[in-house]
Amino acid sequence: MGLFDFFKKKQETPEAQEALDKGLEKTKDGFFSKITKAVVGKSTIDDDVLDNLEEVLVTSDVGVQTTLKIVDRIQKRVARDKYVSTDELNGLLKDEIQDLLAENNSSDFEHFEYGNQKPYVIMVVGVNGVGKTTTIGKLAHQLKEAGNKVVLGAADTFRAAAVDQIQLWGERVGVRVVAQPMGSDPASVAFDTVKSAVANGDDVAIIDTAGRLHNKVGLMNELSKIKMVMQKVIPDAPHEILLVLDASTGQNAIEQCTQFTQATDVNALALTKLDGTAKGGVVIGISDQFKIPVKYIGVGEKIGDLQLFNKKDFVDSLFK
């Protein structure tokens, strides 16, 4: 069974849909209460309603650029249809958000063909506290459940807790962990991990990296060194650079995405902690603004609550 087939099978279950709906509850409640206030006393969508809607979207952490696109689309639709009642606003907003996300060049995970490389090397980046280690553990679990041999590399060697956490996750989900003492060279751990993955016939190697957003040049040099040493073993490694962001930090997540995409070739995103925040609109802004696939979203504490991100399912759930 391929990785996508496995995730698709899991996400079609009522439990997965329920977890998504529950995970977006806080965002949904905040979003719709703001929209209700935005149209109080209005029967049609006029300039005042559009101004209020713009404020709703910005304060829901959709982001200024994406907000302006959405409001402009609705304004054009209202001008074309002449009379649009405020009762239709939710449906109109849902359509325009889905259309906007469908138009950008960020593909949903169903277009990701897993298995072309073996071992498939994933380098995970992100600042401390965003749920990076938890995401690695949950992803390792999903991959193992799909029948893959997985190895984890504890290359965040600057924080003792990071190595311990990776090792705990390895024990919990039953996958190998390659680690060295705290303070070791992260590139050395990454090298050992991919070399071990090749020798062991592993399908996937997931490499953790230091969660420090220090100056951009330092970050770039460190990540470049890790990539360079892995390429001595596997020339096209890493195949995926997964940036983990905490959705609950709203606009700060967008700033982190800006910093990391300038420092390295991020080609996949994971948004965590959606269940604990009313700022889920940041997923829409990041997906639109960076044109990088949001592959995973964290919608709960359970080991299976790391879900594939599907734009349509996400927006459907948000407007349910």
PDB file of C-alpha atoms in Angstrom, residues 126-128 210-216 218-219 223 243 252 255-261 263:
ATOM      1  CA  GLY A 126      11.263  24.594  12.501  1.00  0.00           C
ATOM      2  CA  VAL A 127      11.770  26.559  15.710  1.00  0.00           C
ATOM      3  CA  ASN A 128      11.519  25.042  19.170  1.00  0.00           C
ATOM      4  CA  ALA A 210      18.026  22.290  15.584  1.00  0.00           C
ATOM      5  CA  GLY A 211      15.016  24.438  16.383  1.00  0.00           C
ATOM      6  CA  ARG A 212      16.830  27.735  16.561  1.00  0.00           C
ATOM      7  CA  LEU A 213      15.881  30.663  14.389  1.00  0.00           C
ATOM      8  CA  HIS A 214      19.198  32.429  14.763  1.00  0.00           C
ATOM      9  CA  ASN A 215      20.482  34.777  12.084  1.00  0.00           C
ATOM     10  CA  LYS A 216      19.582  33.729   8.570  1.00  0.00           C
ATOM     11  CA  GLY A 218      23.937  30.881  10.369  1.00  0.00           C
ATOM     12  CA  LEU A 219      20.768  28.902   9.753  1.00  0.00           C
ATOM     13  CA  LEU A 223      21.218  23.390   6.994  1.00  0.00           C
ATOM     14  CA  LEU A 243       8.908  22.999   7.768  1.00  0.00           C
ATOM     15  CA  ASN A 252       4.356  34.697  13.578  1.00  0.00           C
ATOM     16  CA  GLU A 255       7.160  35.217   9.522  1.00  0.00           C
ATOM     17  CA  GLN A 256       8.869  31.907  10.401  1.00  0.00           C
ATOM     18  CA  CYS A 257       7.865  30.530   7.005  1.00  0.00           C
ATOM     19  CA  THR A 258       9.436  33.585   5.351  1.00  0.00           C
ATOM     20  CA  GLN A 259      12.701  33.120   7.287  1.00  0.00           C
ATOM     21  CA  PHE A 260      13.040  29.385   6.656  1.00  0.00           C
ATOM     22  CA  THR A 261      12.099  29.538   2.965  1.00  0.00           C
ATOM     23  CA  ALA A 263      17.335  29.947   4.360  1.00  0.00           C
TER      24      ALA A 263
END
